[in-house]
Short mmCIF file of C-alpha atoms in Angstrom, two decimals:
data_model
loop_
_atom_site.label_atom_id
_atom_site.label_comp_id
_atom_site.label_asym_id
_atom_site.label_seq_id
_atom_site.Cartn_x
_atom_site.Cartn_y
_atom_site.Cartn_z
CA UNK A 14 0.00 0.00 0.00
CA UNK A 15 1.34 3.43 -0.94
CA UNK A 16 2.35 5.52 2.05
CA UNK A 17 0.01 8.41 2.83
CA UNK A 18 1.41 11.90 2.42
CA UNK A 19 0.57 15.59 2.53
CA UNK A 20 2.63 18.54 1.37
CA UNK A 21 3.02 22.29 1.13
CA UNK A 22 2.95 24.02 -2.25
CA UNK A 23 4.16 27.44 -3.33
CA UNK A 24 6.53 29.36 -5.57
CA UNK A 25 9.17 29.67 -4.19
CA UNK A 26 8.99 26.76 -1.75
CA UNK A 27 12.59 26.05 -0.74
CA UNK A 28 12.24 28.28 2.33
CA UNK A 29 9.26 26.37 3.77
CA UNK A 30 9.68 24.92 7.25
CA UNK A 31 6.35 23.09 7.14
CA UNK A 32 7.93 19.68 6.35
CA UNK A 33 10.09 19.98 9.48
CA UNK A 34 7.08 20.84 11.63
CA UNK A 35 4.73 18.17 10.32
CA UNK A 36 7.55 15.60 10.14
CA UNK A 37 8.40 16.25 13.80
CA UNK A 38 4.78 15.67 14.83
CA UNK A 39 4.37 12.58 12.64
CA UNK A 40 7.48 11.03 14.19
CA UNK A 41 6.44 12.01 17.71
CA UNK A 42 3.04 10.35 17.27
CA UNK A 43 4.32 7.34 15.35
CA UNK A 44 2.08 8.04 12.35
CA UNK A 45 3.16 6.21 9.18
CA UNK A 46 2.92 9.13 6.75
CA UNK A 47 5.14 11.82 5.31
CA UNK A 48 4.97 15.52 4.56
CA UNK A 49 6.71 17.05 1.56
CA UNK A 50 7.25 20.41 -0.10
CA UNK A 51 6.48 20.82 -3.78
CA UNK A 52 7.22 23.71 -6.13
CA UNK A 53 4.09 24.64 -8.07
CA UNK A 54 4.21 27.58 -10.47
CA UNK A 55 1.06 29.71 -10.90
CA UNK A 56 0.37 28.28 -14.35
CA UNK A 57 0.68 24.75 -12.97
CA UNK A 58 -1.91 25.01 -10.21
CA UNK A 59 -4.80 23.40 -12.13
CA UNK A 60 -2.63 20.48 -13.26
CA UNK A 61 -1.31 19.99 -9.73
CA UNK A 62 -4.77 19.58 -8.21
CA UNK A 63 -5.90 17.31 -11.07
CA UNK A 64 -2.91 15.01 -10.46
CA UNK A 65 -3.35 14.94 -6.68
CA UNK A 66 -7.08 14.27 -6.96
CA UNK A 67 -6.18 11.04 -8.77
CA UNK A 68 -3.62 9.97 -6.12
CA UNK A 69 -5.33 8.07 -3.25
CA UNK A 70 -2.24 8.39 -1.04
CA UNK A 71 -2.52 12.21 -1.00
CA UNK A 72 -4.18 13.58 2.15
CA UNK A 73 -4.08 17.24 1.17
CA UNK A 74 -1.78 20.23 1.19
CA UNK A 75 -0.94 23.50 2.80
CA UNK A 76 -0.66 26.52 0.50
CA UNK A 77 1.76 29.42 0.65
CA UNK A 78 2.60 32.34 -1.65
CA UNK A 79 1.38 33.04 -4.27
CA UNK A 80 -1.53 30.55 -4.44
CA UNK A 81 -3.78 31.34 -1.45
CA UNK A 82 -6.40 33.17 -3.50
CA UNK A 83 -6.03 31.39 -6.85
CA UNK A 84 -6.39 27.93 -5.26
CA UNK A 85 -10.03 28.72 -4.43
CA UNK A 86 -10.87 28.24 -8.10
CA UNK A 87 -9.76 24.58 -8.00
CA UNK A 88 -11.48 23.24 -4.87
CA UNK A 89 -14.87 23.06 -3.19
CA UNK A 90 -15.63 25.89 -0.76
CA UNK A 91 -18.02 24.19 1.65
CA UNK A 92 -17.23 26.57 4.49
CA UNK A 93 -17.86 29.78 2.54
CA UNK A 94 -14.21 30.82 2.76
CA UNK A 95 -14.43 32.84 -0.46
CA UNK A 96 -17.08 35.10 1.08
CA UNK A 97 -15.48 35.31 4.54
CA UNK A 98 -11.65 35.34 4.33
CA UNK A 99 -11.28 35.18 0.56
CA UNK A 100 -8.18 32.97 0.64
CA UNK A 101 -7.29 29.41 1.62
CA UNK A 102 -4.09 27.90 2.98
CA UNK A 103 -5.16 24.28 3.30
CA UNK A 104 -6.84 21.73 1.00
CA UNK A 105 -8.20 18.41 2.27
CA UNK A 106 -9.36 15.27 0.48
CA UNK A 107 -12.91 14.08 1.10
CA UNK A 108 -13.31 11.04 -1.11
CA UNK A 109 -12.95 12.35 -4.63
CA UNK A 110 -13.59 15.94 -3.53
CA UNK A 111 -10.97 18.55 -2.61
CA UNK A 112 -12.09 20.93 0.13
CA UNK A 113 -10.47 24.32 0.76
CA UNK A 114 -10.17 25.85 4.23
CA UNK A 115 -8.07 28.39 6.13
CA UNK A 116 -6.03 27.89 9.29
CA UNK A 117 -4.05 31.14 8.97
CA UNK A 118 -6.60 33.20 10.92
CA UNK A 119 -6.46 30.89 13.93
CA UNK A 120 -2.68 30.56 13.67
CA UNK A 121 -2.30 34.35 13.59
CA UNK A 122 -4.57 34.97 16.57
CA UNK A 123 -3.11 32.33 18.91
CA UNK A 124 0.16 34.15 19.85
CA UNK A 125 -1.71 37.38 20.68
CA UNK A 126 -4.60 35.80 22.55
CA UNK A 127 -3.42 37.54 25.72
CA UNK A 128 -3.69 41.01 24.17
CA UNK A 129 -6.88 42.99 24.62
CA UNK A 130 -7.24 44.56 21.19
CA UNK A 131 -10.90 45.49 21.54
CA UNK A 132 -11.24 49.18 20.71
CA UNK A 133 -7.59 49.46 19.67
CA UNK A 134 -5.92 50.74 16.49
CA UNK A 135 -3.96 48.17 14.45
CA UNK A 136 -1.69 48.71 11.43
CA UNK A 137 -1.41 45.94 8.84
CA UNK A 138 1.19 45.88 6.06
CA UNK A 139 0.20 44.07 2.86
CA UNK A 140 -3.06 43.16 1.16
CA UNK A 141 -2.57 39.61 -0.11
CA UNK A 142 -3.92 36.25 1.01
CA UNK A 143 -2.27 36.36 4.43
CA UNK A 144 -3.61 39.86 5.06
CA UNK A 145 -7.13 38.59 4.46
CA UNK A 146 -6.76 36.00 7.23
CA UNK A 147 -5.28 38.59 9.58
CA UNK A 148 -8.07 41.10 8.90
CA UNK A 149 -10.66 38.35 9.40
CA UNK A 150 -9.14 37.60 12.82
CA UNK A 151 -8.86 41.28 13.77
CA UNK A 152 -12.54 41.82 13.01
CA UNK A 153 -13.39 39.08 15.47
CA UNK A 154 -11.07 40.59 18.07
CA UNK A 155 -13.21 43.74 17.80
CA UNK A 156 -10.42 46.20 17.03
CA UNK A 157 -11.61 49.80 16.63
CA UNK A 158 -9.82 50.65 13.39
CA UNK A 159 -7.20 49.32 11.00
CA UNK A 160 -4.68 51.22 8.89
CA UNK A 161 -3.81 49.07 5.88
CA UNK A 162 -0.44 49.89 4.30
CA UNK A 163 0.19 48.69 0.76
CA UNK A 164 2.36 49.63 -2.21
CA UNK A 165 -0.81 50.03 -4.31
CA UNK A 166 -3.50 51.43 -1.98
CA UNK A 167 -6.28 50.98 -4.55
CA UNK A 168 -5.80 47.20 -4.40
CA UNK A 169 -6.37 47.26 -0.66
CA UNK A 170 -9.26 49.72 -0.55
CA UNK A 171 -12.03 47.11 -0.59
CA UNK A 172 -10.57 44.82 2.08
CA UNK A 173 -11.56 46.89 5.11
CA UNK A 174 -15.17 47.05 3.95
CA UNK A 175 -15.17 43.34 3.19
CA UNK A 176 -14.33 42.53 6.80
CA UNK A 177 -16.51 45.26 8.30
CA UNK A 178 -13.53 47.19 9.65
CA UNK A 179 -13.22 50.94 10.06
CA UNK A 180 -9.94 52.50 9.04
CA UNK A 181 -7.90 53.80 6.15
CA UNK A 182 -5.52 52.70 3.41
CA UNK A 183 -2.13 54.40 3.02
CA UNK A 184 1.04 53.82 0.98
CA UNK A 185 4.07 52.11 2.50
CA UNK A 186 5.85 55.45 2.63
CA UNK A 187 3.29 56.92 5.07
CA UNK A 188 4.46 57.47 8.66
CA UNK A 189 3.13 55.10 11.30
CA UNK A 190 0.41 56.34 13.64
CA UNK A 191 1.54 56.56 17.29
CA UNK A 192 -1.88 55.24 18.33
CA UNK A 193 -1.27 51.81 16.80
CA UNK A 194 -1.23 49.13 19.50
CA UNK A 195 -0.21 46.39 17.07
CA UNK A 196 1.75 46.45 13.80
CA UNK A 197 1.53 43.33 11.62
CA UNK A 198 3.60 42.66 8.51
CA UNK A 199 1.68 40.25 6.27
CA UNK A 200 3.69 41.02 3.14
CA UNK A 201 6.70 39.19 1.69
CA UNK A 202 8.87 42.27 2.29
CA UNK A 203 11.83 41.27 4.43
CA UNK A 204 11.59 37.62 3.38
CA UNK A 205 14.69 35.96 1.97
CA UNK A 206 14.84 36.77 -1.74
CA UNK A 207 12.50 39.76 -1.45
CA UNK A 208 13.18 43.49 -0.92
CA UNK A 209 13.47 44.66 2.70
CA UNK A 210 10.60 46.29 4.53
CA UNK A 211 11.76 49.87 5.04
CA UNK A 212 9.63 51.45 7.72
CA UNK A 213 10.35 53.71 10.68
CA UNK A 214 9.00 52.33 13.97
CA UNK A 215 9.94 55.40 16.03
CA UNK A 216 6.38 56.84 16.07
CA UNK A 217 5.05 53.75 17.86
CA UNK A 218 4.52 53.97 21.60
CA UNK A 219 6.56 51.78 23.95
CA UNK A 220 3.48 49.62 24.58
CA UNK A 221 3.08 48.67 20.91
CA UNK A 222 3.56 45.08 19.71
CA UNK A 223 5.27 44.29 16.39
CA UNK A 224 4.27 41.04 14.64
CA UNK A 225 6.06 39.82 11.50
CA UNK A 226 4.59 36.72 9.85
CA UNK A 227 7.81 36.28 7.78
CA UNK A 228 9.85 33.37 9.16
CA UNK A 229 12.74 33.23 6.68
CA UNK A 230 14.78 34.85 8.06
CA UNK A 231 13.36 34.46 11.54
CA UNK A 232 15.00 37.68 12.75
CA UNK A 233 13.74 40.12 10.13
CA UNK A 234 14.98 43.71 10.01
CA UNK A 235 11.51 44.75 11.20
CA UNK A 236 11.75 42.61 14.34
CA UNK A 237 15.37 43.65 14.91
CA UNK A 238 14.32 47.30 14.82
CA UNK A 239 11.43 46.60 17.20
CA UNK A 240 13.64 44.76 19.66
CA UNK A 241 16.20 47.58 19.53
CA UNK A 242 13.38 49.79 20.79
CA UNK A 243 12.50 47.12 23.42
CA UNK A 244 9.04 46.62 21.95
CA UNK A 245 7.24 43.31 22.41
CA UNK A 246 7.48 41.17 19.27
CA UNK A 247 5.90 38.10 17.70
CA UNK A 248 7.91 36.25 15.06
CA UNK A 249 6.68 34.28 12.07
CA UNK A 250 7.41 30.88 13.60
CA UNK A 251 4.68 31.38 16.18
CA UNK A 252 2.01 31.87 13.52
CA UNK A 253 3.52 29.15 11.32
CA UNK A 254 3.38 26.54 14.07
CA UNK A 255 -0.08 27.68 15.15
CA UNK A 256 -1.64 27.35 11.70
CA UNK A 257 0.28 24.12 11.09
CA UNK A 258 -1.18 22.58 14.25
CA UNK A 259 -4.71 23.27 13.03
CA UNK A 260 -3.88 21.90 9.57
CA UNK A 261 -2.19 18.79 11.03
CA UNK A 262 -5.39 17.77 12.79
CA UNK A 263 -7.31 18.11 9.53
CA UNK A 264 -4.73 16.33 7.39
CA UNK A 265 -3.78 13.47 9.70
CA UNK A 266 -6.78 13.25 12.07
CA UNK A 267 -4.54 13.58 15.13
CA UNK A 268 -3.75 16.33 17.61
CA UNK A 269 -0.10 17.43 17.45
CA UNK A 270 1.97 17.26 20.66
CA UNK A 271 2.06 20.99 21.44
CA UNK A 272 3.70 20.28 24.80
CA UNK A 273 6.87 19.74 22.76
CA UNK A 274 6.78 23.21 21.13
CA UNK A 275 10.08 24.25 22.75
CA UNK A 276 11.81 21.21 21.27
CA UNK A 277 10.24 21.92 17.87
CA UNK A 278 11.29 25.56 17.94
CA UNK A 279 14.86 24.57 18.77
CA UNK A 280 14.83 22.23 15.77
CA UNK A 281 13.45 24.95 13.49
CA UNK A 282 16.02 27.53 14.58
CA UNK A 283 19.06 25.23 14.66
#
């Protein structure tokens, strides 16, 4: 019998740490399955899903840049993700059907569950698939307003309304508002192979939290600047592991051993 497997797809994909995370949990639980990473170009997305649909050993996949929105066109949307978040990061097999879902929102919210963001101002950088999950989560955390920063503000203009959020859209060159309690980078800026995120954190108050979902490199220039100012920070590994834990349960029908998170983090940062 062919060994069951799941994988993560994207373009590029070499930087993905998902196989390390899922592989660690599979080994810890003694599950006879594997987790891979597969390069899928944008023009190869339809063919990829057609091939995997025909492979009974395939459990599903996680999805990273740049496919989180486009993948919706190739799967069933039983949970209404297109209307709610508007992007998926996980696809599951249900018989012959492929079902899209999103674990990014839960993975994003978990590390900041101790923050009271109700009535607060939050700044979000980027307007892609990851930003949609973040805005979805922020709406449920009842933030007061969101400033969305993007290189092309027109692209981002409809997102705030989509999630029922008050706020504004500004270019990346705009100064940060001192009232922002949380700054989140959802863009690829600062990621290995991408341009740096050039932004001045000095307007932020000393109580502000800086959250960068980029995890390659783990210590991004944004987080380094925040730590130099002694601001509280959340790095991309925390969201990555959080969303992976939710996906693992869906893909392998088992709860990952989160009590071993310190050991997993040491492995990921070695």
